[in-house]
CSV table of C-alpha atoms in Angstrom, one decimal:
chain,number,residue,atom,x,y,z
A,1,MET,CA,-62.0,-198.9,-15.3
A,2,PRO,CA,-61.5,-197.2,-18.7
A,3,GLY,CA,-64.5,-197.5,-21.0
A,4,GLU,CA,-67.1,-198.4,-18.3
A,5,THR,CA,-68.8,-195.0,-18.9
A,6,PRO,CA,-68.3,-193.0,-22.1
A,7,VAL,CA,-67.6,-189.8,-20.1
A,8,ARG,CA,-65.6,-189.5,-16.8
A,9,VAL,CA,-66.2,-186.4,-14.6
A,10,GLU,CA,-63.9,-185.0,-12.0
A,11,ARG,CA,-64.2,-181.8,-10.0
A,12,ARG,CA,-61.1,-179.9,-9.0
A,13,GLY,CA,-62.3,-177.0,-7.0
A,14,ARG,CA,-64.2,-174.6,-9.3
A,15,VAL,CA,-63.0,-176.5,-12.4
A,16,ALA,CA,-64.6,-179.6,-13.9
A,17,LEU,CA,-62.6,-182.1,-16.0
A,18,LEU,CA,-64.6,-184.3,-18.5
A,19,THR,CA,-62.7,-187.1,-20.2
A,20,LEU,CA,-64.1,-189.0,-23.3
A,21,ASP,CA,-63.6,-192.6,-22.5
A,22,ARG,CA,-64.1,-195.0,-25.4
A,23,PRO,CA,-60.5,-196.0,-25.9
A,24,GLU,CA,-61.3,-199.1,-27.9
A,25,VAL,CA,-62.6,-196.9,-30.8
A,26,LEU,CA,-60.4,-193.8,-30.3
A,27,ASN,CA,-63.3,-192.0,-28.6
A,28,ALA,CA,-65.6,-192.3,-31.7
A,29,LEU,CA,-68.7,-190.3,-31.0
A,30,ASP,CA,-71.8,-192.5,-30.8
A,31,SER,CA,-75.2,-191.6,-29.5
A,32,GLY,CA,-74.5,-192.8,-26.0
A,33,LEU,CA,-71.3,-190.8,-25.6
A,34,ILE,CA,-73.0,-187.7,-27.1
A,35,THR,CA,-76.0,-187.9,-24.8
A,36,ALA,CA,-73.8,-188.5,-21.7
A,37,LEU,CA,-71.5,-185.7,-22.6
A,38,VAL,CA,-74.1,-183.1,-23.3
A,39,ASP,CA,-76.1,-184.1,-20.2
A,40,GLU,CA,-72.9,-183.7,-18.0
A,41,LEU,CA,-72.1,-180.4,-19.6
A,42,GLU,CA,-75.5,-179.0,-18.9
A,43,THR,CA,-75.4,-180.3,-15.3
A,44,LEU,CA,-72.1,-178.6,-14.7
A,45,ASP,CA,-73.2,-175.4,-16.5
A,46,ALA,CA,-76.1,-175.1,-14.0
A,47,ASP,CA,-73.7,-175.4,-11.0
A,48,ASP,CA,-72.6,-172.0,-9.7
A,49,GLY,CA,-69.7,-173.8,-8.1
A,50,ILE,CA,-68.1,-174.5,-11.5
A,51,GLY,CA,-66.4,-171.6,-13.2
A,52,ALA,CA,-64.8,-173.5,-16.2
A,53,ILE,CA,-64.8,-176.9,-17.8
A,54,VAL,CA,-62.0,-178.8,-19.5
A,55,LEU,CA,-62.9,-181.5,-22.1
A,56,THR,CA,-60.3,-184.0,-23.1
A,57,GLY,CA,-59.7,-187.4,-24.6
A,58,SER,CA,-56.7,-189.7,-24.5
A,59,ASP,CA,-53.1,-189.4,-25.6
A,60,ARG,CA,-54.0,-191.1,-28.9
A,61,ALA,CA,-57.2,-189.3,-29.7
A,62,PHE,CA,-59.4,-186.5,-28.5
A,63,ALA,CA,-62.0,-188.0,-30.7
A,64,ALA,CA,-61.3,-189.8,-34.0
A,65,GLY,CA,-64.7,-188.9,-35.5
A,66,ALA,CA,-68.3,-190.1,-35.5
A,67,ASP,CA,-69.0,-193.7,-34.9
A,68,ILE,CA,-69.5,-194.9,-38.5
A,69,ALA,CA,-70.7,-198.3,-37.5
A,70,GLU,CA,-73.7,-196.6,-35.8
A,71,MET,CA,-74.2,-194.0,-38.5
A,72,ALA,CA,-73.9,-196.1,-41.6
A,73,SER,CA,-77.5,-197.5,-41.5
A,74,LEU,CA,-79.2,-194.1,-41.0
A,75,ASP,CA,-81.3,-192.6,-43.8
A,76,TYR,CA,-82.6,-189.1,-44.6
A,77,ALA,CA,-85.9,-189.8,-42.8
A,78,HIS,CA,-84.0,-190.2,-39.6
A,79,PHE,CA,-82.4,-186.8,-39.8
A,80,ALA,CA,-85.7,-185.2,-41.1
A,81,VAL,CA,-87.6,-186.5,-38.1
A,82,HIS,CA,-85.1,-186.5,-35.3
A,83,GLY,CA,-83.0,-183.5,-36.4
A,84,GLN,CA,-79.4,-183.7,-37.5
A,85,PHE,CA,-77.1,-183.9,-34.4
A,86,ALA,CA,-79.8,-182.2,-32.4
A,87,GLU,CA,-78.0,-183.0,-29.1
A,88,TRP,CA,-75.0,-180.9,-30.1
A,89,GLN,CA,-77.0,-177.8,-30.6
A,90,ARG,CA,-77.3,-177.6,-26.8
A,91,VAL,CA,-73.6,-177.0,-26.4
A,92,PRO,CA,-73.4,-173.5,-27.8
A,93,ALA,CA,-76.0,-172.5,-25.2
A,94,LEU,CA,-73.6,-173.2,-22.3
A,95,ARG,CA,-72.6,-170.2,-20.3
A,96,THR,CA,-69.6,-171.7,-18.6
A,97,PRO,CA,-66.3,-171.5,-20.6
A,98,LEU,CA,-65.5,-174.8,-22.2
A,99,ILE,CA,-61.8,-175.6,-23.0
A,100,ALA,CA,-60.8,-178.5,-25.3
A,101,ALA,CA,-57.5,-180.1,-24.4
A,102,VAL,CA,-56.6,-182.0,-27.6
A,103,ALA,CA,-54.0,-184.6,-28.1
A,104,GLY,CA,-53.8,-187.0,-31.0
A,105,TYR,CA,-56.6,-187.3,-33.5
A,106,ALA,CA,-59.4,-184.7,-33.7
A,107,LEU,CA,-61.0,-185.7,-36.9
A,108,GLY,CA,-64.4,-185.2,-38.4
A,109,GLY,CA,-66.9,-185.0,-35.5
A,110,GLY,CA,-63.9,-184.8,-33.1
A,111,CYS,CA,-62.6,-181.7,-34.8
A,112,GLU,CA,-66.1,-180.2,-34.8
A,113,LEU,CA,-66.5,-181.0,-31.1
A,114,ALA,CA,-63.3,-179.2,-30.3
A,115,MET,CA,-64.5,-176.2,-32.3
A,116,LEU,CA,-67.8,-176.2,-30.3
A,117,CYS,CA,-65.6,-175.4,-27.3
A,118,ASP,CA,-64.6,-171.8,-26.4
A,119,LEU,CA,-60.9,-172.3,-26.9
A,120,ILE,CA,-58.7,-175.2,-27.9
A,121,ILE,CA,-55.3,-176.0,-26.3
A,122,ALA,CA,-53.5,-178.5,-28.4
A,123,ALA,CA,-50.7,-180.9,-27.6
A,124,ASP,CA,-47.9,-181.0,-30.1
A,125,THR,CA,-49.2,-184.4,-31.2
A,126,ALA,CA,-52.6,-183.1,-32.2
A,127,GLN,CA,-54.0,-183.6,-35.7
A,128,PHE,CA,-57.1,-181.8,-37.0
A,129,GLY,CA,-59.1,-182.8,-40.1
A,130,GLN,CA,-62.4,-183.1,-41.8
A,131,PRO,CA,-62.3,-186.4,-43.8
A,132,GLU,CA,-66.1,-186.8,-44.3
A,133,LEU,CA,-66.0,-186.5,-48.1
A,134,ALA,CA,-64.2,-189.9,-48.2
A,135,LEU,CA,-67.3,-191.4,-46.6
A,136,GLY,CA,-69.7,-189.9,-49.1
A,137,VAL,CA,-71.0,-187.1,-46.8
A,138,ILE,CA,-70.0,-183.6,-45.8
A,139,PRO,CA,-69.2,-182.3,-42.3
A,140,GLY,CA,-72.5,-181.9,-40.5
A,141,LEU,CA,-71.6,-180.5,-37.0
A,142,GLY,CA,-70.0,-177.2,-38.1
A,143,GLY,CA,-67.0,-178.4,-40.1
A,144,THR,CA,-67.9,-176.1,-43.0
A,145,GLN,CA,-69.0,-173.2,-40.9
A,146,ARG,CA,-66.9,-172.9,-37.7
A,147,LEU,CA,-63.8,-174.1,-39.5
A,148,THR,CA,-64.2,-171.5,-42.2
A,149,ARG,CA,-64.7,-168.8,-39.5
A,150,ALA,CA,-61.6,-170.0,-37.6
A,151,VAL,CA,-59.1,-170.5,-40.4
A,152,GLY,CA,-60.5,-168.8,-43.4
A,153,LYS,CA,-62.0,-170.0,-46.7
A,154,ALA,CA,-58.8,-171.2,-48.4
A,155,LEU,CA,-57.6,-173.6,-45.7
A,156,ALA,CA,-61.1,-174.7,-44.9
A,157,MET,CA,-61.7,-175.6,-48.5
A,158,ASP,CA,-58.4,-177.5,-48.6
A,159,MET,CA,-59.2,-179.5,-45.4
A,160,VAL,CA,-62.9,-180.2,-46.3
A,161,LEU,CA,-62.4,-181.0,-50.0
A,162,THR,CA,-59.2,-183.0,-49.8
A,163,GLY,CA,-59.5,-184.3,-46.2
A,164,ARG,CA,-56.0,-183.0,-45.5
A,165,ARG,CA,-55.0,-183.1,-41.8
A,166,ILE,CA,-53.2,-180.2,-40.2
A,167,ASP,CA,-50.8,-180.6,-37.3
A,168,ALA,CA,-50.8,-178.5,-34.1
A,169,ALA,CA,-48.3,-176.0,-35.4
A,170,GLU,CA,-50.4,-175.3,-38.5
A,171,ALA,CA,-53.6,-175.1,-36.5
A,172,LEU,CA,-52.0,-172.5,-34.2
A,173,ALA,CA,-50.7,-170.4,-37.2
A,174,ALA,CA,-54.2,-170.6,-38.8
A,175,GLY,CA,-56.0,-169.5,-35.6
A,176,LEU,CA,-57.8,-172.8,-34.9
A,177,VAL,CA,-56.1,-173.3,-31.6
A,178,ALA,CA,-55.1,-170.9,-28.8
A,179,ARG,CA,-51.9,-172.6,-27.6
A,180,VAL,CA,-49.7,-175.5,-28.4
A,181,VAL,CA,-47.8,-177.3,-25.6
A,182,PRO,CA,-45.8,-180.5,-25.2
A,183,ALA,CA,-48.1,-183.5,-24.9
A,184,ASP,CA,-47.0,-184.2,-21.4
A,185,GLN,CA,-48.0,-180.7,-20.3
A,186,LEU,CA,-51.4,-180.6,-22.0
A,187,LEU,CA,-53.7,-181.4,-19.2
A,188,ALA,CA,-51.8,-179.4,-16.6
A,189,THR,CA,-51.8,-176.4,-19.0
A,190,ALA,CA,-55.5,-176.7,-19.7
A,191,LEU,CA,-56.4,-177.0,-16.0
A,192,GLU,CA,-54.2,-174.0,-15.3
A,193,VAL,CA,-56.1,-172.0,-17.9
A,194,ALA,CA,-59.4,-173.2,-16.5
A,195,GLN,CA,-58.5,-172.4,-13.0
A,196,ALA,CA,-57.5,-168.8,-14.0
A,197,ILE,CA,-60.9,-168.4,-15.7
A,198,ALA,CA,-62.7,-169.9,-12.7
A,199,SER,CA,-61.0,-167.5,-10.3
A,200,ARG,CA,-62.8,-164.6,-12.0
A,201,SER,CA,-66.3,-163.4,-11.1
A,202,LEU,CA,-68.7,-165.8,-12.7
A,203,PRO,CA,-71.3,-163.2,-14.0
A,204,VAL,CA,-68.4,-161.2,-15.5
A,205,VAL,CA,-67.0,-164.3,-17.2
A,206,TYR,CA,-70.5,-165.1,-18.6
A,207,ALA,CA,-70.7,-161.6,-20.0
A,208,ALA,CA,-67.2,-161.7,-21.5
A,209,LYS,CA,-67.9,-165.0,-23.2
A,210,GLU,CA,-71.2,-163.8,-24.6
A,211,ALA,CA,-69.7,-160.6,-25.9
A,212,VAL,CA,-66.9,-162.4,-27.8
A,213,ASN,CA,-69.5,-164.8,-29.3
A,214,VAL,CA,-71.6,-161.9,-30.4
A,215,ALA,CA,-68.6,-160.6,-32.3
A,216,GLN,CA,-68.7,-163.8,-34.4
A,217,GLU,CA,-72.4,-163.4,-35.2
A,218,THR,CA,-73.1,-159.7,-35.9
A,219,THR,CA,-71.7,-156.5,-37.4
A,220,LEU,CA,-69.0,-154.5,-35.7
A,221,ALA,CA,-71.4,-151.6,-35.0
A,222,GLU,CA,-73.9,-153.9,-33.3
A,223,GLY,CA,-71.2,-155.8,-31.5
A,224,LEU,CA,-69.8,-152.5,-30.1
A,225,ARG,CA,-73.2,-151.5,-28.9
A,226,PHE,CA,-73.6,-154.9,-27.1
A,227,GLU,CA,-70.2,-154.5,-25.5
A,228,ARG,CA,-70.9,-151.0,-24.2
A,229,ARG,CA,-74.2,-152.2,-22.7
A,230,ALA,CA,-72.6,-155.2,-21.1
A,231,PHE,CA,-69.7,-153.1,-19.8
A,232,GLY,CA,-72.1,-150.7,-18.0
A,233,ALA,CA,-74.0,-153.6,-16.6
A,234,MET,CA,-70.9,-154.8,-14.8
A,235,PHE,CA,-71.1,-151.8,-12.5
A,236,ALA,CA,-74.2,-153.2,-10.9
A,237,LEU,CA,-72.1,-156.1,-9.5
A,238,HIS,CA,-70.5,-156.5,-6.1
A,239,ASP,CA,-67.4,-158.0,-7.8
A,240,GLN,CA,-66.9,-154.9,-9.9
A,241,LYS,CA,-66.8,-152.7,-6.7
A,242,GLU,CA,-64.6,-155.2,-4.9
A,243,GLY,CA,-62.2,-155.7,-7.9
A,244,MET,CA,-61.6,-152.0,-8.4
A,245,ALA,CA,-61.3,-151.4,-4.6
A,246,ALA,CA,-58.8,-154.2,-4.3
A,247,PHE,CA,-56.7,-152.8,-7.2
A,248,LEU,CA,-56.6,-149.4,-5.6
A,249,GLN,CA,-55.7,-150.9,-2.2
A,250,LYS,CA,-53.1,-153.2,-3.8
A,251,ARG,CA,-54.6,-156.4,-2.4
A,252,PRO,CA,-56.1,-159.5,-3.9
A,253,PRO,CA,-59.9,-159.2,-4.5
A,254,ASP,CA,-62.4,-161.1,-2.5
A,255,ILE,CA,-64.6,-162.4,-5.3
A,256,GLU,CA,-68.1,-163.5,-4.4
A,257,HIS,CA,-69.5,-164.2,-7.9
A,258,ARG,CA,-72.3,-161.7,-7.6
């Protein structure tokens, strides 16, 4: 039944589908959901049989934000002692590609959760926003940092300072999302993308994801050095030999993920 557990998990071959399931509060992110989600993500990330993960919500909301009822009573000492959103810091360490399939509201922590994923596929109903200032706080899960890197300073300032929401079309134009599809095609498209990724050699996928992430964190010169080293390392893999042999022989490769 919906809502019995905060995160539902399905395995579809080499793809895992995680669905946020607190429909009564539009998937508001409370501590129980956060812990369950991160634990499930780490379990799947450790499974060599999983090559990609799709994270989604409901038609109405990917996640409408943090659970304010839970957060309202917290004080500075709580964050000083326990760390601010410490659970979330485990997500960027995942090696398996993580795809957000977003329909409806992705606001506050919901927008930040989508940005923690490696790419976002949005339904044409999606709305993204960072409304935290209206609550007397600022974004605390990457809304000032990842959003600025994704869409640039001008739009990030607009969204953070005014709380303005952007729709899927504007999010695509700004570079926040990778694709926009009709709402009734969202999950099928996200799973198709995930299956395409999962069909590739797992160590090669890991290397490609790491290299793109390095580009966000370092200089061009250092990023190019990293890329060249990683490219050369691929030639130690069985799947590189098989992939190139299959291309030359005009046949599908027999990928062994090693």
